[in-house]
Amino acid sequence: MTNKFYITTAILYTNGPPHIGFALELLQADVLARYNRLIGNDVWFLTGTDEHGTTVVRAAEKNKKTPQQLADQVAGQVIDLAKKLNISNDDLIRTSDKARHWPAVVKFWNKLVESGDLYKKKYSGLYCVGHESFMKKSDLVNGVCPLHKTEPEKVEEENWFFKLTKYKKDVKRKIEAGELKIVPESRLQEILNLIDDAEDVSFSRPSSSLKWGIPVPDDPDQTMYVWADALTNYISALGYGQDDAKSKIKNSKFDRFWPADIHLIGKDILRFHALYWPAMLLSAGLPLPKAINVHGFITVEGEKMSKTIGNVIDPFVVIEKYGSETTRYFLLREIPSTEDGDFSYKKLEERYNGDLANGLGNLVQRVATLVENNLGGELIYRRITNYELRIMNYEKAIQEFRLHDALGEVWKVIVEANKYVDGRKPWVEAQESPERFLETMTVLVGLIHHIAWLLQPFLPETAQKIAEVFGDDLLSKGIPENYKFIIKKGAGLFPRLK
Ligand SMILES: [Zn+2]
């Protein structure tokens, strides 16, 4: 049965180039999108850029650019990164897109107004420019923002507020009931712990202090704050707010794909996705996303990545040096999907030499060589053993958003297959017992076929290359009896690093 599957990443803030954490998020979403396509689902995969706000304006000034020019540049880098990482996104939405994004935001805002959930209030508070948000005294450490190390500004102004308090109980109930699934469990607890204390949220700022953004409808002295402006990308990209003027088109993208099946986000924006956004959707009368998958941060050799320390990993540099497939493999295998993980070039090279060159590459190369040298490169498949490949753990791991474990399952098969080669010694069998040799090769070719199938969501190019070596144009899990593999060893998948 075909199900629809709509997955989104968070949208990258365009105050700087995409970092390695965003590359990881793109990759995780890509695996889920590719896996769902592989099992026959109707997939829509969205990424995008969050382009408004004072931080973007300041970053642009520093670079002697307009905010739009900087946003264009960063959006271009995101497109480039997605291409270099072989990301299979179907769309990319930009919040400065006045044709696609703004009409949806305006419509959405008006829905909240109609529900009586936006009200104007004088507000005074401590504003952290780095955060672009008000902070509580209790958030500060020694009077400064613990993240930005700056003293927040005392600000008094009139803003639009959203009645989050009206919806927080409903949101909590839906999370507790699993209607809105939060993965992993630790993040579920985190969000449940903070919902009760949540207050109404500032949804706009005076245009005098926030110029670069979407004007509040019918109140041009106010600019929308990030929540209504950015979170709405998940529906604007599907055409929400676009089809009102025309006759209702059935099967529009919004009807087909909303609600999202998974919003994939970093742990720093959990509150906004698991509380603000669902409350906003309830106010607008729209269904809630089904799940929010939360990943951790990447540290570098045990340290937090920061511009000040100067240890920021540029994904473009990694891809340039090691290639897209190795970058994909390392990030997806080494960083636990829902936890913090560590990046180091040393570990990357160890994984490359151990898992990719000596593990997968070696297996494929020696089996292909043996078949080519002893069977003239041809193998007719017969089901001769009771060897059943177990992929339940692999599927379960993907469904539970443990992508590193899913890859671990594939590598168990690779290790097992290499051990099988060592144990059977097919180079001896080829001389002494051609029948036994054929059996060994049949088992191994069958295993490699499955490995390639399982690798498709993770290492699509490698899976394709393996399929080419084995003349394997099967798109299914199983191999029909008497299927003829025509095997030509290639140049090798992963040459050892020098
Ligand atoms: Zn701050």
Short mmCIF file of C-alpha atoms and ligand atoms in Angstrom, two decimals:
data_model
loop_
_atom_site.label_atom_id
_atom_site.label_comp_id
_atom_site.label_asym_id
_atom_site.label_seq_id
_atom_site.Cartn_x
_atom_site.Cartn_y
_atom_site.Cartn_z
CA MET A 1 0.00 0.00 0.00
CA THR A 2 1.31 3.40 -0.90
CA ASN A 3 1.45 5.95 1.84
CA LYS A 4 2.36 9.59 1.45
CA PHE A 5 5.46 10.70 3.29
CA TYR A 6 6.25 14.37 3.79
CA ILE A 7 9.55 15.16 5.46
CA THR A 8 11.12 18.54 6.16
CA THR A 9 14.41 19.81 7.52
CA ALA A 10 14.58 23.00 9.53
CA ILE A 11 15.31 26.00 7.34
CA LEU A 12 18.87 27.32 7.51
CA TYR A 13 19.31 30.81 8.92
CA THR A 14 21.07 32.91 6.29
CA ASN A 15 23.39 34.84 8.57
CA GLY A 16 26.22 32.52 7.55
CA PRO A 17 27.10 29.64 5.26
CA PRO A 18 25.67 26.15 5.88
CA HIS A 19 27.62 24.34 8.58
CA ILE A 20 28.32 20.64 9.10
CA GLY A 21 25.30 20.31 11.43
CA PHE A 22 23.00 21.37 8.63
CA ALA A 23 24.75 18.90 6.32
CA LEU A 24 23.96 16.17 8.85
CA GLU A 25 20.32 17.24 9.01
CA LEU A 26 20.04 17.19 5.21
CA LEU A 27 21.60 13.72 5.17
CA GLN A 28 19.33 12.29 7.83
CA ALA A 29 16.27 13.61 6.04
CA ASP A 30 17.63 12.32 2.75
CA VAL A 31 17.99 8.79 4.11
CA LEU A 32 14.40 8.83 5.37
CA ALA A 33 13.13 10.25 2.07
CA ARG A 34 15.09 7.73 -0.02
CA TYR A 35 14.07 4.83 2.21
CA ASN A 36 10.41 5.76 1.90
CA ARG A 37 10.71 6.01 -1.87
CA LEU A 38 12.43 2.62 -1.88
CA ILE A 39 9.51 0.98 -0.10
CA GLY A 40 7.09 2.58 -2.53
CA ASN A 41 5.76 5.57 -0.64
CA ASP A 42 4.74 8.87 -2.23
CA VAL A 43 7.46 11.17 -0.88
CA TRP A 44 7.85 14.93 -0.66
CA PHE A 45 11.10 16.21 0.83
CA LEU A 46 11.49 19.89 1.65
CA THR A 47 14.40 22.02 2.83
CA GLY A 48 14.82 25.78 2.83
CA THR A 49 16.26 28.99 4.19
CA ASP A 50 15.13 31.35 6.95
CA GLU A 51 16.14 34.75 5.65
CA HIS A 52 14.64 37.53 7.78
CA GLY A 53 15.64 39.18 11.03
CA THR A 54 18.10 41.59 12.56
CA THR A 55 20.95 39.07 12.74
CA VAL A 56 20.82 38.65 8.97
CA VAL A 57 20.82 42.44 8.53
CA ARG A 58 23.92 42.77 10.71
CA ALA A 59 25.73 39.91 9.01
CA ALA A 60 24.92 41.49 5.65
CA GLU A 61 26.26 44.88 6.76
CA LYS A 62 29.49 43.21 7.84
CA ASN A 63 29.81 41.65 4.40
CA LYS A 64 28.88 44.93 2.64
CA LYS A 65 25.78 43.34 1.19
CA THR A 66 22.06 43.90 1.39
CA PRO A 67 20.18 41.29 3.44
CA GLN A 68 18.66 40.02 0.19
CA GLN A 69 22.10 39.66 -1.42
CA LEU A 70 23.40 37.74 1.58
CA ALA A 71 20.28 35.55 1.60
CA ASP A 72 20.71 34.86 -2.13
CA GLN A 73 24.31 33.90 -1.54
CA VAL A 74 23.56 31.55 1.36
CA ALA A 75 20.55 30.01 -0.40
CA GLY A 76 22.90 29.35 -3.33
CA GLN A 77 25.31 27.63 -0.96
CA VAL A 78 22.52 25.45 0.42
CA ILE A 79 21.56 24.41 -3.12
CA ASP A 80 25.21 23.69 -3.86
CA LEU A 81 25.65 21.70 -0.65
CA ALA A 82 22.53 19.65 -1.34
CA LYS A 83 23.80 18.89 -4.82
CA LYS A 84 27.29 17.94 -3.64
CA LEU A 85 25.88 15.65 -0.94
CA ASN A 86 23.49 14.06 -3.42
CA ILE A 87 20.46 15.16 -1.40
CA SER A 88 17.18 14.17 -3.04
CA ASN A 89 15.04 17.07 -1.85
CA ASP A 90 12.01 17.83 -4.02
CA ASP A 91 11.85 21.50 -3.13
CA LEU A 92 13.61 24.36 -1.38
CA ILE A 93 11.58 27.22 0.09
CA ARG A 94 12.99 30.66 0.93
CA THR A 95 11.21 32.93 3.38
CA SER A 96 12.04 36.03 1.30
CA ASP A 97 10.06 34.53 -1.59
CA LYS A 98 7.20 36.99 -1.97
CA ALA A 99 5.37 34.88 -4.53
CA ARG A 100 5.38 31.55 -2.75
CA HIS A 101 6.00 32.15 0.94
CA TRP A 102 4.50 35.51 1.86
CA PRO A 103 0.88 34.85 0.76
CA ALA A 104 0.81 31.72 2.93
CA VAL A 105 2.17 33.60 5.93
CA VAL A 106 -0.38 36.38 5.55
CA LYS A 107 -3.24 33.91 5.23
CA PHE A 108 -1.97 31.98 8.24
CA TRP A 109 -1.62 35.16 10.33
CA ASN A 110 -5.17 36.14 9.44
CA LYS A 111 -6.40 32.72 10.56
CA LEU A 112 -4.89 33.32 13.98
CA VAL A 113 -6.55 36.75 14.06
CA GLU A 114 -9.91 35.18 13.15
CA SER A 115 -9.51 32.73 16.00
CA GLY A 116 -8.98 35.66 18.34
CA ASP A 117 -5.52 34.43 19.25
CA LEU A 118 -3.41 37.48 18.46
CA TYR A 119 -3.56 40.53 20.70
CA LYS A 120 -1.47 43.66 21.14
CA LYS A 121 0.31 44.31 24.38
CA LYS A 122 2.91 46.62 25.83
CA TYR A 123 5.90 44.63 26.75
CA SER A 124 9.14 45.33 28.48
CA GLY A 125 11.86 42.81 28.76
CA LEU A 126 15.45 41.81 28.23
CA TYR A 127 16.24 41.32 24.58
CA CYS A 128 19.23 39.32 23.35
CA VAL A 129 20.14 40.48 19.86
CA GLY A 130 22.07 37.28 19.15
CA HIS A 131 19.03 35.18 20.00
CA GLU A 132 16.69 37.71 18.46
CA SER A 133 14.39 37.04 21.33
CA PHE A 134 13.42 38.17 24.77
CA MET A 135 15.04 36.31 27.61
CA LYS A 136 14.01 35.72 31.16
CA LYS A 137 16.24 36.90 34.01
CA SER A 138 16.55 33.26 34.97
CA ASP A 139 17.99 32.44 31.52
CA LEU A 140 20.96 34.73 32.14
CA VAL A 141 24.23 33.77 33.75
CA ASN A 142 25.92 36.61 35.62
CA GLY A 143 23.65 39.03 33.79
CA VAL A 144 24.71 37.91 30.31
CA CYS A 145 23.25 35.53 27.76
CA PRO A 146 25.04 32.21 28.33
CA LEU A 147 25.18 31.53 24.60
CA HIS A 148 26.17 34.93 23.24
CA LYS A 149 28.06 36.24 26.28
CA THR A 150 26.42 39.63 25.81
CA GLU A 151 24.26 41.67 28.14
CA PRO A 152 20.70 41.77 26.81
CA GLU A 153 19.16 45.16 26.02
CA LYS A 154 16.27 46.50 28.09
CA VAL A 155 13.47 46.98 25.59
CA GLU A 156 9.99 48.40 26.02
CA GLU A 157 7.64 48.20 23.08
CA GLU A 158 4.22 47.22 21.86
CA ASN A 159 4.00 43.81 20.17
CA TRP A 160 1.47 41.37 18.88
CA PHE A 161 1.20 38.34 21.15
CA PHE A 162 -0.04 34.84 20.41
CA LYS A 163 -2.22 33.07 22.96
CA LEU A 164 0.00 30.06 23.43
CA THR A 165 -1.51 29.53 26.88
CA LYS A 166 -4.87 28.80 25.26
CA TYR A 167 -3.47 25.78 23.43
CA LYS A 168 -0.70 24.39 25.58
CA LYS A 169 -2.90 21.85 27.33
CA ASP A 170 -4.18 20.53 23.99
CA VAL A 171 -0.68 20.31 22.61
CA LYS A 172 0.50 18.48 25.71
CA ARG A 173 -2.36 16.01 25.47
CA LYS A 174 -1.62 15.30 21.83
CA ILE A 175 2.04 14.74 22.60
CA GLU A 176 1.23 12.47 25.50
CA ALA A 177 -1.23 10.52 23.37
CA GLY A 178 1.45 10.06 20.71
CA GLU A 179 -0.60 11.92 18.10
CA LEU A 180 2.42 14.19 17.85
CA LYS A 181 5.37 11.89 18.32
CA ILE A 182 8.60 13.34 19.71
CA VAL A 183 11.72 11.28 19.00
CA PRO A 184 13.82 10.47 20.98
CA GLU A 185 12.26 9.81 24.38
CA SER A 186 14.63 12.24 26.15
CA ARG A 187 13.33 15.13 24.02
CA LEU A 188 9.76 14.05 24.71
CA GLN A 189 10.43 14.42 28.44
CA GLU A 190 12.16 17.76 27.86
CA ILE A 191 9.19 19.24 26.06
CA LEU A 192 6.62 17.83 28.48
CA ASN A 193 8.56 19.39 31.33
CA LEU A 194 8.40 22.89 29.93
CA ILE A 195 4.89 23.08 28.49
CA ASP A 196 3.11 23.87 31.77
CA ASP A 197 5.17 27.01 32.38
CA ALA A 198 4.84 28.33 28.83
CA GLU A 199 3.51 31.87 28.45
CA ASP A 200 2.04 33.76 25.53
CA VAL A 201 4.62 34.53 22.87
CA SER A 202 5.61 37.79 21.20
CA PHE A 203 4.75 37.41 17.51
CA SER A 204 5.84 40.78 16.13
CA ARG A 205 8.23 43.65 16.68
CA PRO A 206 7.99 47.32 15.79
CA SER A 207 9.15 47.87 12.22
CA SER A 208 11.55 50.49 13.56
CA SER A 209 13.61 47.76 15.21
CA LEU A 210 12.85 44.91 12.80
CA LYS A 211 12.81 46.12 9.21
CA TRP A 212 13.81 42.99 7.32
CA GLY A 213 10.74 40.82 7.50
CA ILE A 214 7.10 40.38 6.58
CA PRO A 215 4.81 43.27 7.58
CA VAL A 216 1.90 42.43 9.86
CA PRO A 217 -1.34 42.59 7.80
CA ASP A 218 -3.21 45.85 8.45
CA ASP A 219 -0.52 47.04 10.87
CA PRO A 220 2.48 48.16 8.81
CA ASP A 221 4.26 49.56 11.87
CA GLN A 222 4.78 45.99 13.01
CA THR A 223 6.92 43.30 11.43
CA MET A 224 6.24 39.63 12.00
CA TYR A 225 8.64 37.94 14.29
CA VAL A 226 10.30 34.66 13.32
CA TRP A 227 7.54 32.25 14.47
CA ALA A 228 4.81 33.15 12.01
CA ASP A 229 7.39 34.04 9.38
CA ALA A 230 9.55 30.91 9.46
CA LEU A 231 7.61 27.92 10.81
CA THR A 232 4.99 28.48 8.12
CA ASN A 233 7.53 27.45 5.46
CA TYR A 234 6.36 23.89 5.98
CA ILE A 235 2.97 24.76 4.52
CA SER A 236 3.83 27.64 2.19
CA ALA A 237 6.06 25.31 0.20
CA LEU A 238 3.07 23.04 -0.37
CA GLY A 239 1.07 25.90 -1.82
CA TYR A 240 -0.95 26.87 1.26
CA GLY A 241 -2.48 30.29 0.59
CA GLN A 242 -1.92 29.98 -3.15
CA ASP A 243 -5.08 28.35 -4.43
CA ASP A 244 -7.69 30.54 -2.75
CA ALA A 245 -8.29 32.83 -5.69
CA LYS A 246 -8.60 30.01 -8.16
CA SER A 247 -11.18 27.30 -7.95
CA LYS A 248 -10.20 24.69 -5.37
CA ILE A 249 -7.94 22.26 -7.12
CA LYS A 250 -8.33 18.79 -5.76
CA ASN A 251 -5.12 16.93 -5.01
CA SER A 252 -3.12 20.10 -4.61
CA LYS A 253 0.21 19.53 -2.96
CA PHE A 254 -1.06 20.83 0.36
CA ASP A 255 -4.02 18.45 0.42
CA ARG A 256 -1.81 15.60 -0.68
CA PHE A 257 1.04 16.00 1.77
CA TRP A 258 -0.04 17.96 4.83
CA PRO A 259 0.36 17.14 7.72
CA ALA A 260 4.08 16.51 7.70
CA ASP A 261 5.06 12.98 8.62
CA ILE A 262 8.37 14.15 10.07
CA HIS A 263 9.81 17.55 10.90
CA LEU A 264 13.52 16.86 11.35
CA ILE A 265 15.17 19.47 13.57
CA GLY A 266 18.12 20.21 15.83
CA LYS A 267 17.70 20.06 19.58
CA ASP A 268 17.96 23.84 19.98
CA ILE A 269 14.63 24.49 18.26
CA LEU A 270 12.55 21.79 19.92
CA ARG A 271 10.33 24.20 21.87
CA PHE A 272 9.34 26.10 18.75
CA HIS A 273 8.46 22.97 16.78
CA ALA A 274 6.88 20.89 19.52
CA LEU A 275 4.94 23.68 21.23
CA TYR A 276 4.63 26.96 19.31
CA TRP A 277 4.04 25.42 15.88
CA PRO A 278 1.40 22.87 16.99
CA ALA A 279 -0.39 25.60 18.96
CA MET A 280 -0.35 27.85 15.91
CA LEU A 281 -1.72 25.05 13.74
CA LEU A 282 -4.52 24.37 16.23
CA SER A 283 -5.39 28.05 16.19
CA ALA A 284 -5.45 28.02 12.37
CA GLY A 285 -7.56 24.86 12.34
CA LEU A 286 -4.93 22.75 10.59
CA PRO A 287 -3.80 19.21 11.42
CA LEU A 288 -0.58 18.77 13.41
CA PRO A 289 2.57 17.11 12.11
CA LYS A 290 2.80 13.44 13.00
CA ALA A 291 6.34 13.38 14.34
CA ILE A 292 9.26 15.57 15.27
CA ASN A 293 12.64 13.88 15.05
CA VAL A 294 15.36 15.67 16.96
CA HIS A 295 19.08 15.34 16.34
CA GLY A 296 21.94 16.55 18.52
CA PHE A 297 24.92 18.76 17.83
CA ILE A 298 28.29 17.91 16.33
CA THR A 299 31.33 18.54 18.46
CA VAL A 300 34.83 18.68 17.01
CA GLU A 301 37.38 16.53 18.76
CA GLY A 302 35.30 16.79 21.89
CA GLU A 303 34.85 20.56 21.76
CA LYS A 304 31.83 22.61 20.91
CA MET A 305 32.10 24.09 17.42
CA SER A 306 32.43 27.86 17.52
CA LYS A 307 33.67 30.69 15.37
CA THR A 308 35.60 32.05 18.34
CA ILE A 309 37.54 28.83 18.87
CA GLY A 310 37.96 28.58 15.10
CA ASN A 311 37.15 24.87 14.93
CA VAL A 312 34.13 25.15 12.65
CA ILE A 313 34.02 22.30 10.13
CA ASP A 314 33.14 23.44 6.64
CA PRO A 315 31.14 20.67 4.94
CA PHE A 316 32.37 21.78 1.51
CA VAL A 317 35.98 21.16 2.58
CA VAL A 318 35.15 17.66 3.84
CA ILE A 319 33.28 16.75 0.65
CA GLU A 320 36.05 18.20 -1.52
CA LYS A 321 38.68 16.12 0.23
CA TYR A 322 36.87 12.81 0.82
CA GLY A 323 33.97 12.85 -1.61
CA SER A 324 30.26 12.83 -1.06
CA GLU A 325 29.78 9.13 -0.28
CA THR A 326 32.46 9.04 2.40
CA THR A 327 31.07 12.21 3.97
CA ARG A 328 27.60 10.70 3.94
CA TYR A 329 28.84 7.46 5.46
CA PHE A 330 30.89 9.08 8.19
CA LEU A 331 28.25 11.53 9.38
CA LEU A 332 25.43 8.99 9.28
CA ARG A 333 27.41 6.22 10.94
CA GLU A 334 29.55 8.09 13.46
CA ILE A 335 27.00 10.60 14.76
CA PRO A 336 24.18 8.83 16.65
CA SER A 337 20.99 10.10 15.00
CA THR A 338 19.41 11.58 18.12
CA GLU A 339 22.45 12.48 20.20
CA ASP A 340 25.50 14.69 20.09
CA GLY A 341 28.36 13.18 18.15
CA ASP A 342 31.95 13.97 17.52
CA PHE A 343 33.70 14.86 14.29
CA SER A 344 37.39 14.33 13.72
CA TYR A 345 39.37 13.78 10.56
CA LYS A 346 41.23 10.96 12.26
CA LYS A 347 38.00 9.07 12.96
CA LEU A 348 36.78 9.79 9.46
CA GLU A 349 39.91 8.25 7.97
CA GLU A 350 39.67 5.26 10.31
CA ARG A 351 36.09 4.67 9.24
CA TYR A 352 37.11 5.08 5.62
CA ASN A 353 39.95 2.59 5.75
CA GLY A 354 38.23 0.16 8.08
CA ASP A 355 34.59 0.13 7.01
CA LEU A 356 34.66 1.34 3.43
CA ALA A 357 38.01 0.26 1.95
CA ASN A 358 38.76 -2.95 3.90
CA GLY A 359 35.14 -3.83 4.60
CA LEU A 360 32.75 -3.09 1.76
CA GLY A 361 35.24 -2.26 -1.00
CA ASN A 362 37.34 -5.35 -0.35
CA LEU A 363 34.31 -7.65 -0.28
CA VAL A 364 32.94 -6.41 -3.58
CA GLN A 365 36.32 -6.46 -5.26
CA ARG A 366 37.35 -9.94 -4.24
CA VAL A 367 34.02 -11.57 -5.04
CA ALA A 368 33.89 -9.83 -8.43
CA THR A 369 37.48 -10.90 -9.16
CA LEU A 370 36.82 -14.52 -8.18
CA VAL A 371 33.73 -14.76 -10.39
CA GLU A 372 35.46 -13.07 -13.28
CA ASN A 373 38.56 -15.26 -13.10
CA ASN A 374 36.84 -18.58 -12.46
CA LEU A 375 33.35 -18.36 -13.93
CA GLY A 376 33.96 -16.11 -16.90
CA GLY A 377 32.10 -13.31 -15.12
CA GLU A 378 28.74 -15.07 -15.14
CA LEU A 379 26.67 -16.42 -12.30
CA ILE A 380 23.20 -17.89 -12.60
CA TYR A 381 21.48 -17.42 -9.29
CA ARG A 382 19.96 -20.39 -7.52
CA ARG A 383 18.51 -20.46 -4.06
CA ILE A 384 20.82 -23.05 -2.60
CA THR A 385 21.19 -22.28 1.04
CA ASN A 386 18.90 -21.67 3.91
CA TYR A 387 20.69 -18.40 4.46
CA GLU A 388 17.98 -15.83 5.11
CA LEU A 389 19.10 -12.28 5.36
CA ARG A 390 17.59 -10.62 8.37
CA ILE A 391 16.75 -7.02 7.70
CA MET A 392 14.17 -6.55 10.42
CA ASN A 393 16.66 -4.78 12.64
CA TYR A 394 17.63 -2.51 9.78
CA GLU A 395 14.04 -1.51 9.09
CA LYS A 396 13.25 -1.08 12.75
CA ALA A 397 16.30 1.13 13.21
CA ILE A 398 15.24 3.40 10.36
CA GLN A 399 11.68 3.59 11.63
CA GLU A 400 12.95 4.48 15.10
CA PHE A 401 15.31 7.12 13.71
CA ARG A 402 18.49 5.26 14.62
CA LEU A 403 20.15 5.61 11.25
CA HIS A 404 23.61 4.81 12.64
CA ASP A 405 22.24 1.49 13.89
CA ALA A 406 20.70 0.75 10.50
CA LEU A 407 24.12 1.22 8.91
CA GLY A 408 25.58 -0.90 11.70
CA GLU A 409 23.21 -3.70 10.65
CA VAL A 410 24.43 -3.47 7.05
CA TRP A 411 28.01 -3.65 8.23
CA LYS A 412 27.26 -6.76 10.26
CA VAL A 413 26.36 -8.42 6.96
CA ILE A 414 29.52 -7.08 5.31
CA VAL A 415 31.72 -8.36 8.13
CA GLU A 416 29.94 -11.71 8.04
CA ALA A 417 30.38 -11.96 4.28
CA ASN A 418 34.10 -11.21 4.51
CA LYS A 419 34.46 -13.85 7.23
CA TYR A 420 32.59 -16.30 5.04
CA VAL A 421 35.10 -15.68 2.24
CA ASP A 422 38.01 -16.22 4.62
CA GLY A 423 36.45 -19.41 6.01
CA ARG A 424 35.51 -21.02 2.70
CA LYS A 425 38.75 -20.07 0.91
CA PRO A 426 37.10 -19.94 -2.51
CA TRP A 427 40.46 -19.57 -4.29
CA VAL A 428 41.23 -23.12 -3.11
CA GLU A 429 37.68 -24.32 -3.82
CA ALA A 430 37.97 -23.05 -7.39
CA GLN A 431 40.81 -25.51 -7.93
CA GLU A 432 39.60 -28.46 -5.87
CA SER A 433 35.80 -28.37 -5.88
CA PRO A 434 34.10 -26.28 -8.55
CA GLU A 435 30.69 -27.17 -7.16
CA ARG A 436 31.51 -25.92 -3.70
CA PHE A 437 33.05 -22.81 -5.28
CA LEU A 438 29.84 -22.09 -7.17
CA GLU A 439 27.87 -22.43 -3.97
CA THR A 440 30.16 -20.01 -2.14
CA MET A 441 29.94 -17.47 -4.93
CA THR A 442 26.16 -17.76 -5.11
CA VAL A 443 25.86 -17.02 -1.41
CA LEU A 444 28.22 -14.07 -1.70
CA VAL A 445 26.64 -12.56 -4.78
CA GLY A 446 23.27 -12.87 -3.06
CA LEU A 447 24.64 -11.11 0.01
CA ILE A 448 26.20 -8.33 -2.03
CA HIS A 449 22.91 -7.83 -3.84
CA HIS A 450 21.19 -7.34 -0.49
CA ILE A 451 23.93 -5.09 0.81
CA ALA A 452 23.56 -2.84 -2.24
CA TRP A 453 19.80 -2.77 -1.73
CA LEU A 454 20.16 -1.81 1.93
CA LEU A 455 22.77 0.83 1.14
CA GLN A 456 20.60 2.72 -1.33
CA PRO A 457 19.15 5.27 1.11
CA PHE A 458 22.55 5.89 2.69
CA LEU A 459 25.12 5.59 -0.10
CA PRO A 460 23.13 5.86 -3.32
CA GLU A 461 26.15 6.19 -5.61
CA THR A 462 27.96 3.25 -4.04
CA ALA A 463 24.85 1.09 -4.28
CA GLN A 464 24.61 2.03 -7.94
CA LYS A 465 28.29 1.20 -8.54
CA ILE A 466 27.94 -2.19 -6.89
CA ALA A 467 24.88 -2.92 -9.01
CA GLU A 468 26.92 -2.04 -12.11
CA VAL A 469 29.78 -4.35 -11.15
CA PHE A 470 27.35 -7.22 -10.66
CA GLY A 471 25.15 -6.48 -13.65
CA ASP A 472 22.37 -6.24 -11.10
CA ASP A 473 19.39 -4.27 -12.34
CA LEU A 474 17.02 -5.60 -9.73
CA LEU A 475 15.14 -2.98 -7.83
CA SER A 476 13.65 -5.42 -5.37
CA LYS A 477 14.79 -7.07 -2.20
CA GLY A 478 14.58 -10.57 -3.62
CA ILE A 479 16.44 -12.26 -6.47
CA PRO A 480 14.44 -14.42 -8.88
CA GLU A 481 15.63 -17.98 -9.47
CA ASN A 482 17.97 -18.24 -12.47
CA TYR A 483 18.68 -14.51 -12.53
CA LYS A 484 21.88 -14.03 -14.48
CA PHE A 485 24.49 -11.78 -12.90
CA ILE A 486 27.08 -10.54 -15.37
CA ILE A 487 30.02 -9.52 -13.30
CA LYS A 488 32.85 -7.19 -14.28
CA LYS A 489 35.15 -6.01 -11.57
CA GLY A 490 35.65 -2.28 -11.77
CA ALA A 491 38.35 0.01 -10.50
CA GLY A 492 37.41 -0.65 -6.87
CA LEU A 493 34.96 1.34 -4.77
CA PHE A 494 37.14 2.83 -2.06
CA PRO A 495 40.89 2.91 -2.75
CA ARG A 496 42.89 3.04 0.48
CA LEU A 497 43.89 6.51 1.58
CA LYS A 498 47.55 7.32 1.21
ZN ZN B 1 21.71 35.18 23.31
#
